[in-house]
mmCIF file of C-alpha atoms in Angstrom:
data_model
loop_
_atom_site.group_PDB
_atom_site.id
_atom_site.type_symbol
_atom_site.label_atom_id
_atom_site.label_comp_id
_atom_site.label_asym_id
_atom_site.label_seq_id
_atom_site.Cartn_x
_atom_site.Cartn_y
_atom_site.Cartn_z
ATOM 1 C CA MET V 1 28.993 -19.741 -103.761
ATOM 2 C CA THR V 2 26.507 -17.360 -105.320
ATOM 3 C CA ASP V 3 24.947 -15.247 -102.738
ATOM 4 C CA PHE V 4 21.247 -14.515 -102.193
ATOM 5 C CA SER V 5 19.494 -12.722 -99.734
ATOM 6 C CA ILE V 6 16.244 -11.053 -99.358
ATOM 7 C CA THR V 7 16.666 -7.221 -97.126
ATOM 8 C CA ALA V 8 13.575 -6.265 -95.141
ATOM 9 C CA VAL V 9 12.654 -2.246 -95.905
ATOM 10 C CA GLY V 10 8.839 -2.196 -94.417
ATOM 11 C CA ILE V 11 6.886 -4.703 -92.118
ATOM 12 C CA SER V 12 4.753 -2.992 -90.754
ATOM 13 C CA GLY V 13 1.154 -4.392 -92.164
ATOM 14 C CA SER V 14 -1.886 -2.263 -93.343
ATOM 15 C CA TYR V 15 0.006 1.088 -92.807
ATOM 16 C CA PRO V 16 3.723 2.569 -91.487
ATOM 17 C CA GLY V 17 3.670 1.675 -87.816
ATOM 18 C CA PRO V 18 6.493 3.993 -85.433
ATOM 19 C CA ALA V 19 9.230 1.542 -86.265
ATOM 20 C CA SER V 20 8.754 0.833 -89.900
ATOM 21 C CA SER V 21 7.716 1.446 -93.284
ATOM 22 C CA ALA V 22 4.889 -0.315 -94.080
ATOM 23 C CA SER V 23 6.004 -3.041 -96.504
ATOM 24 C CA CYS V 24 8.465 -3.415 -98.765
ATOM 25 C CA TYR V 25 11.546 -5.736 -99.491
ATOM 26 C CA VAL V 26 15.334 -6.128 -101.293
ATOM 27 C CA VAL V 27 15.902 -9.406 -102.869
ATOM 28 C CA SER V 28 19.384 -10.081 -103.785
ATOM 29 C CA ALA V 29 21.404 -12.212 -105.747
ATOM 30 C CA ARG V 30 25.200 -12.217 -106.788
ATOM 31 C CA ASP V 31 25.293 -14.483 -110.049
ATOM 32 C CA GLY V 32 29.914 -13.866 -110.448
ATOM 33 C CA GLU V 33 30.557 -9.592 -110.302
ATOM 34 C CA ARG V 34 26.991 -8.907 -111.233
ATOM 35 C CA THR V 35 24.663 -8.088 -107.917
ATOM 36 C CA THR V 36 20.248 -8.673 -109.203
ATOM 37 C CA ASN V 37 17.539 -5.773 -106.967
ATOM 38 C CA ILE V 38 14.794 -6.974 -107.064
ATOM 39 C CA VAL V 39 11.856 -4.709 -105.212
ATOM 40 C CA LEU V 40 8.926 -6.376 -103.736
ATOM 41 C CA ASP V 41 6.627 -3.795 -102.595
ATOM 42 C CA LEU V 42 6.740 0.101 -102.183
ATOM 43 C CA GLY V 43 4.519 0.756 -99.975
ATOM 44 C CA SER V 44 3.936 3.971 -97.949
ATOM 45 C CA GLY V 45 7.146 5.241 -96.260
ATOM 46 C CA ALA V 46 9.307 2.235 -97.512
ATOM 47 C CA LEU V 47 11.312 4.786 -99.851
ATOM 48 C CA GLY V 48 13.472 6.637 -97.464
ATOM 49 C CA PRO V 49 14.761 3.656 -95.798
ATOM 50 C CA LEU V 50 15.212 1.673 -98.954
ATOM 51 C CA GLN V 51 17.628 4.592 -99.711
ATOM 52 C CA THR V 52 19.370 3.569 -97.007
ATOM 53 C CA VAL V 53 19.411 -0.461 -98.079
ATOM 54 C CA LEU V 54 20.628 0.706 -102.222
ATOM 55 C CA ASN V 55 20.635 3.585 -104.989
ATOM 56 C CA HIS V 56 17.899 3.522 -107.130
ATOM 57 C CA THR V 57 19.798 3.003 -110.340
ATOM 58 C CA GLN V 58 20.931 -0.545 -108.727
ATOM 59 C CA ILE V 59 17.176 -1.559 -108.812
ATOM 60 C CA ASP V 60 16.385 -4.084 -111.894
ATOM 61 C CA ALA V 61 12.913 -4.474 -111.477
ATOM 62 C CA VAL V 62 10.225 -4.091 -109.128
ATOM 63 C CA PHE V 63 7.342 -6.592 -108.376
ATOM 64 C CA LEU V 64 3.901 -5.289 -106.776
ATOM 65 C CA SER V 65 1.884 -7.838 -104.873
ATOM 66 C CA HIS V 66 -1.465 -5.616 -105.031
ATOM 67 C CA LEU V 67 -2.301 -2.520 -105.037
ATOM 68 C CA HIS V 68 -3.336 -1.140 -101.904
ATOM 69 C CA PRO V 69 -1.074 1.355 -100.379
ATOM 70 C CA ASP V 70 0.373 -0.615 -97.562
ATOM 71 C CA HIS V 71 2.167 -2.087 -100.681
ATOM 72 C CA CYS V 72 2.433 -0.144 -103.510
ATOM 73 C CA LEU V 73 2.426 3.964 -102.711
ATOM 74 C CA ASP V 74 5.830 5.047 -103.290
ATOM 75 C CA VAL V 75 6.403 3.948 -106.358
ATOM 76 C CA THR V 76 5.304 7.595 -107.024
ATOM 77 C CA GLY V 77 8.327 8.809 -105.309
ATOM 78 C CA LEU V 78 10.530 6.771 -107.231
ATOM 79 C CA TYR V 79 9.230 8.233 -110.162
ATOM 80 C CA VAL V 80 9.929 11.501 -108.758
ATOM 81 C CA LEU V 81 13.142 10.688 -107.742
ATOM 82 C CA ARG V 82 14.751 8.772 -111.179
ATOM 83 C CA THR V 83 12.505 11.983 -113.128
ATOM 84 C CA TYR V 84 13.843 14.867 -111.453
ATOM 85 C CA ASP V 85 17.203 13.893 -109.865
ATOM 86 C CA PRO V 86 19.437 17.034 -111.168
ATOM 87 C CA LYS V 87 21.954 14.199 -111.927
ATOM 88 C CA PHE V 88 19.726 12.770 -114.998
ATOM 89 C CA PHE V 89 17.400 15.655 -115.213
ATOM 90 C CA PHE V 90 19.516 17.332 -117.277
ATOM 91 C CA GLU V 91 21.474 14.959 -118.974
ATOM 92 C CA GLU V 92 20.257 13.762 -122.786
ATOM 93 C CA SER V 93 20.489 10.639 -121.436
ATOM 94 C CA PRO V 94 17.852 9.772 -119.374
ATOM 95 C CA LEU V 95 17.660 6.637 -117.111
ATOM 96 C CA PRO V 96 16.238 3.892 -118.915
ATOM 97 C CA GLN V 97 12.564 2.611 -117.664
ATOM 98 C CA LEU V 98 12.143 0.607 -115.171
ATOM 99 C CA PRO V 99 10.223 -2.932 -115.465
ATOM 100 C CA VAL V 100 7.055 -2.253 -112.827
ATOM 101 C CA TYR V 101 5.534 -5.945 -112.637
ATOM 102 C CA GLY V 102 1.944 -5.615 -110.419
ATOM 103 C CA PRO V 103 -1.558 -6.627 -110.748
ATOM 104 C CA ALA V 104 -3.475 -5.186 -114.478
ATOM 105 C CA GLY V 105 -4.291 -1.598 -114.025
ATOM 106 C CA SER V 106 -0.766 -1.219 -111.675
ATOM 107 C CA GLU V 107 -0.105 1.842 -114.604
ATOM 108 C CA ALA V 108 -3.786 3.566 -113.655
ATOM 109 C CA ARG V 109 -3.188 3.186 -110.769
ATOM 110 C CA LEU V 110 -0.358 4.939 -109.645
ATOM 111 C CA GLN V 111 -0.922 7.177 -112.017
ATOM 112 C CA SER V 112 -3.890 8.219 -110.568
ATOM 113 C CA ALA V 113 -2.375 8.849 -107.816
ATOM 114 C CA HIS V 114 0.603 11.290 -108.344
ATOM 115 C CA HIS V 115 -0.885 13.364 -110.808
ATOM 116 C CA THR V 116 -3.006 15.865 -110.415
ATOM 117 C CA PRO V 117 -4.744 17.961 -112.782
ATOM 118 C CA ALA V 118 -3.980 21.584 -112.846
ATOM 119 C CA GLY V 119 -7.849 22.722 -111.652
ATOM 120 C CA LEU V 120 -8.052 26.468 -110.154
ATOM 121 C CA ALA V 121 -4.019 26.706 -109.427
ATOM 122 C CA ALA V 122 -2.784 30.131 -109.885
ATOM 123 C CA GLY V 123 0.535 29.007 -111.690
ATOM 124 C CA THR V 124 2.130 29.479 -115.016
ATOM 125 C CA GLY V 125 1.423 25.485 -115.816
ATOM 126 C CA LYS V 126 4.560 25.328 -117.571
ATOM 127 C CA GLY V 127 5.600 22.492 -115.044
ATOM 128 C CA ALA V 128 6.351 19.066 -116.631
ATOM 129 C CA ASP V 129 4.231 16.864 -117.984
ATOM 130 C CA ASP V 130 3.862 13.900 -115.545
ATOM 131 C CA SER V 131 0.426 12.414 -116.403
ATOM 132 C CA THR V 132 2.064 9.392 -117.371
ATOM 133 C CA LEU V 133 4.395 7.327 -115.464
ATOM 134 C CA ASP V 134 6.256 5.509 -118.743
ATOM 135 C CA SER V 135 8.765 8.185 -118.827
ATOM 136 C CA ALA V 136 10.033 6.114 -115.477
ATOM 137 C CA PHE V 137 8.812 2.783 -115.886
ATOM 138 C CA GLU V 138 7.557 -0.159 -118.038
ATOM 139 C CA PHE V 139 5.106 -1.500 -116.558
ATOM 140 C CA LYS V 140 4.308 -5.204 -117.122
ATOM 141 C CA ASP V 141 0.822 -7.209 -115.644
ATOM 142 C CA LEU V 142 1.335 -9.643 -113.613
ATOM 143 C CA THR V 143 -0.786 -12.564 -114.308
ATOM 144 C CA PRO V 144 -1.631 -16.388 -112.520
ATOM 145 C CA GLY V 145 1.037 -19.033 -113.478
ATOM 146 C CA SER V 146 3.233 -15.944 -114.907
ATOM 147 C CA ARG V 147 7.180 -16.450 -114.918
ATOM 148 C CA HIS V 148 9.369 -13.425 -115.404
ATOM 149 C CA THR V 149 13.181 -13.837 -115.196
ATOM 150 C CA VAL V 150 15.493 -10.975 -113.745
ATOM 151 C CA GLY V 151 19.170 -12.048 -113.533
ATOM 152 C CA PRO V 152 19.502 -15.477 -112.051
ATOM 153 C CA LEU V 153 16.105 -15.053 -110.454
ATOM 154 C CA THR V 154 12.516 -15.737 -112.128
ATOM 155 C CA VAL V 155 9.865 -14.899 -110.251
ATOM 156 C CA VAL V 156 6.406 -16.921 -110.808
ATOM 157 C CA SER V 157 2.971 -15.013 -109.571
ATOM 158 C CA HIS V 158 0.520 -17.686 -107.399
ATOM 159 C CA LEU V 159 -3.369 -15.657 -107.004
ATOM 160 C CA VAL V 160 -4.031 -15.913 -103.497
ATOM 161 C CA ASP V 161 -7.003 -15.257 -101.422
ATOM 162 C CA HIS V 162 -7.580 -11.105 -100.503
ATOM 163 C CA PRO V 163 -10.079 -8.733 -101.648
ATOM 164 C CA VAL V 164 -7.863 -7.332 -104.504
ATOM 165 C CA GLU V 165 -6.571 -9.027 -106.885
ATOM 166 C CA THR V 166 -2.839 -10.018 -105.162
ATOM 167 C CA TYR V 167 -0.096 -12.383 -106.157
ATOM 168 C CA ALA V 168 2.418 -14.555 -103.639
ATOM 169 C CA LEU V 169 5.580 -14.228 -105.459
ATOM 170 C CA ARG V 170 7.882 -17.661 -105.637
ATOM 171 C CA ILE V 171 11.315 -16.334 -106.464
ATOM 172 C CA GLU V 172 13.158 -19.301 -107.894
ATOM 173 C CA HIS V 173 17.085 -18.680 -108.066
ATOM 174 C CA ALA V 174 18.920 -20.798 -110.723
ATOM 175 C CA ASN V 175 20.752 -22.429 -107.714
ATOM 176 C CA GLY V 176 17.606 -24.575 -106.955
ATOM 177 C CA THR V 177 17.519 -22.183 -104.021
ATOM 178 C CA VAL V 178 13.705 -21.019 -103.088
ATOM 179 C CA LEU V 179 12.020 -18.227 -101.679
ATOM 180 C CA THR V 180 8.490 -17.450 -100.832
ATOM 181 C CA TYR V 181 7.058 -14.112 -100.465
ATOM 182 C CA SER V 182 3.083 -13.755 -99.539
ATOM 183 C CA GLY V 183 1.965 -10.705 -100.143
ATOM 184 C CA ASP V 184 -1.184 -10.132 -98.209
ATOM 185 C CA SER V 185 -3.273 -13.499 -98.080
ATOM 186 C CA ASP V 186 -5.707 -15.775 -96.377
ATOM 187 C CA ALA V 187 -5.534 -19.801 -96.452
ATOM 188 C CA CYS V 188 -5.347 -21.049 -99.956
ATOM 189 C CA ASP V 189 -4.353 -23.643 -101.781
ATOM 190 C CA GLY V 190 -2.715 -20.863 -104.049
ATOM 191 C CA LEU V 191 0.057 -19.680 -101.193
ATOM 192 C CA VAL V 192 0.140 -23.072 -100.834
ATOM 193 C CA ASP V 193 1.731 -24.009 -104.262
ATOM 194 C CA ALA V 194 3.921 -20.631 -103.743
ATOM 195 C CA ALA V 195 5.654 -21.752 -101.054
ATOM 196 C CA ARG V 196 5.454 -25.323 -101.616
ATOM 197 C CA ASP V 197 8.891 -26.506 -100.709
ATOM 198 C CA ALA V 198 10.525 -22.902 -100.054
ATOM 199 C CA ASP V 199 13.794 -22.402 -97.996
ATOM 200 C CA LEU V 200 12.443 -19.139 -97.187
ATOM 201 C CA PHE V 201 8.969 -18.507 -96.560
ATOM 202 C CA VAL V 202 8.128 -14.197 -96.039
ATOM 203 C CA CYS V 203 4.518 -14.260 -94.620
ATOM 204 C CA GLU V 204 2.130 -12.195 -93.412
ATOM 205 C CA ALA V 205 0.657 -12.792 -90.275
ATOM 206 C CA ALA V 206 -1.946 -9.534 -89.067
ATOM 207 C CA PHE V 207 -4.503 -10.998 -87.904
ATOM 208 C CA GLU V 208 -4.925 -12.683 -84.432
ATOM 209 C CA GLU V 209 -6.839 -15.288 -83.175
ATOM 210 C CA GLY V 210 -9.995 -15.282 -81.577
ATOM 211 C CA ARG V 211 -10.002 -11.385 -82.508
ATOM 212 C CA ASP V 212 -10.277 -11.187 -85.855
ATOM 213 C CA ASN V 213 -12.103 -13.774 -87.373
ATOM 214 C CA VAL V 214 -13.278 -12.120 -90.801
ATOM 215 C CA ARG V 215 -11.829 -14.430 -93.645
ATOM 216 C CA GLY V 216 -10.761 -13.782 -96.793
ATOM 217 C CA ILE V 217 -8.200 -10.594 -95.912
ATOM 218 C CA HIS V 218 -5.564 -11.634 -93.565
ATOM 219 C CA LEU V 219 -3.665 -14.450 -91.791
ATOM 220 C CA THR V 220 -3.573 -15.475 -88.320
ATOM 221 C CA GLY V 221 -0.140 -17.218 -86.948
ATOM 222 C CA LYS V 222 -2.238 -20.271 -86.443
ATOM 223 C CA ARG V 223 -2.761 -20.480 -89.756
ATOM 224 C CA ALA V 224 0.540 -18.719 -91.597
ATOM 225 C CA GLY V 225 1.529 -22.060 -89.742
ATOM 226 C CA GLU V 226 -1.020 -23.957 -91.386
ATOM 227 C CA VAL V 227 0.226 -22.784 -94.678
ATOM 228 C CA ALA V 228 3.921 -23.669 -93.837
ATOM 229 C CA ARG V 229 3.768 -27.440 -92.969
ATOM 230 C CA THR V 230 1.929 -28.157 -95.297
ATOM 231 C CA ALA V 231 3.750 -26.540 -97.764
ATOM 232 C CA GLY V 232 7.012 -28.149 -96.578
ATOM 233 C CA VAL V 233 8.655 -25.177 -95.770
ATOM 234 C CA LYS V 234 12.042 -25.179 -94.108
ATOM 235 C CA ARG V 235 11.931 -22.046 -92.778
ATOM 236 C CA LEU V 236 9.040 -19.420 -91.474
ATOM 237 C CA MET V 237 9.539 -15.759 -91.182
ATOM 238 C CA LEU V 238 6.438 -13.486 -90.736
ATOM 239 C CA THR V 239 5.968 -9.931 -91.499
ATOM 240 C CA HIS V 240 3.017 -7.820 -91.888
ATOM 241 C CA ILE V 241 2.488 -7.061 -88.447
ATOM 242 C CA PRO V 242 0.077 -4.349 -87.602
ATOM 243 C CA PRO V 243 1.264 -1.668 -84.659
ATOM 244 C CA TRP V 244 -2.043 -2.929 -83.425
ATOM 245 C CA THR V 245 -1.292 -6.563 -83.484
ATOM 246 C CA SER V 246 0.996 -8.829 -80.814
ATOM 247 C CA GLU V 247 4.196 -10.128 -82.286
ATOM 248 C CA ASP V 248 4.496 -12.299 -79.540
ATOM 249 C CA LYS V 249 0.561 -13.903 -80.222
ATOM 250 C CA VAL V 250 1.022 -14.280 -83.709
ATOM 251 C CA ARG V 251 4.230 -16.234 -83.306
ATOM 252 C CA THR V 252 3.158 -18.463 -80.409
ATOM 253 C CA GLU V 253 0.688 -19.443 -82.667
ATOM 254 C CA ALA V 254 2.894 -20.432 -85.808
ATOM 255 C CA THR V 255 5.038 -22.167 -83.960
ATOM 256 C CA GLU V 256 2.070 -24.396 -82.253
ATOM 257 C CA SER V 257 0.931 -24.960 -85.432
ATOM 258 C CA PHE V 258 4.089 -25.179 -87.853
ATOM 259 C CA GLY V 259 6.209 -27.335 -85.356
ATOM 260 C CA HIS V 260 9.238 -25.009 -84.889
ATOM 261 C CA THR V 261 9.741 -21.719 -84.200
ATOM 262 C CA PRO V 262 9.195 -18.528 -86.968
ATOM 263 C CA GLU V 263 11.545 -15.599 -87.201
ATOM 264 C CA LEU V 264 9.746 -12.237 -87.377
ATOM 265 C CA ALA V 265 11.232 -9.650 -89.781
ATOM 266 C CA SER V 266 13.059 -6.702 -88.688
ATOM 267 C CA PRO V 267 13.630 -3.688 -90.849
ATOM 268 C CA LEU V 268 16.523 -3.340 -92.296
ATOM 269 C CA THR V 269 17.810 -6.671 -91.563
ATOM 270 C CA THR V 270 19.101 -8.764 -93.895
ATOM 271 C CA TYR V 271 18.559 -12.750 -93.679
ATOM 272 C CA THR V 272 20.278 -15.093 -96.320
ATOM 273 C CA VAL V 273 18.920 -17.623 -98.156
ATOM 274 C CA PRO V 274 18.933 -20.716 -97.424
#
């Protein structure tokens, strides 16, 4: 039996909370003797706990749902780790480029976040040139409906409803099992399509009914449950719940609309799919 799992590294919505970093997940699939590891999002604060889950040399690809800091900012730290770790920095053969899939503009966005011009620096300015990230990463664009295969996994991107270009990621195992990660989204057809008949739907629920009335940004527990029910999801897991949002409230909302009690993602916990 081929193993297929997701480890919740960081689950806090919008910013790192006191008990968890922002969004980050590791999807792992064993095929024979080889394990494929895909990182979904690498938000603010996530690189620290990620290192307790796996070594960065074991990452086969990174997929970024969108370019808000709570989903992508720690890619800059991963660049530092893969570039300056003395085990590799002083070797003639550096680590190969790591594929990073994200919306168009990901490279420029993260390069801008990492690189700072010298300005009025009093030093010699003879440090390494870090004005580009392509020594560590190979950036590839996600587009609506794009399919990217990594080991036994195929990742299909679905454009969803958020203020910036954002993709829900449908991860199809070669054995037919399906895991869907919502990224950030309000209810929309793209999210339903991404989650259709999924064995596990890891879905954000950042908003509370009656408090957060703005649309086109995040789901409430009620709307997350409605999407899951419409899509025929077998198992629902709620995540991306900010510290100011009640886990109990969004879980109750989702239970009523989904018809089953969803799980709540817990940091540094591994869940088997299905």
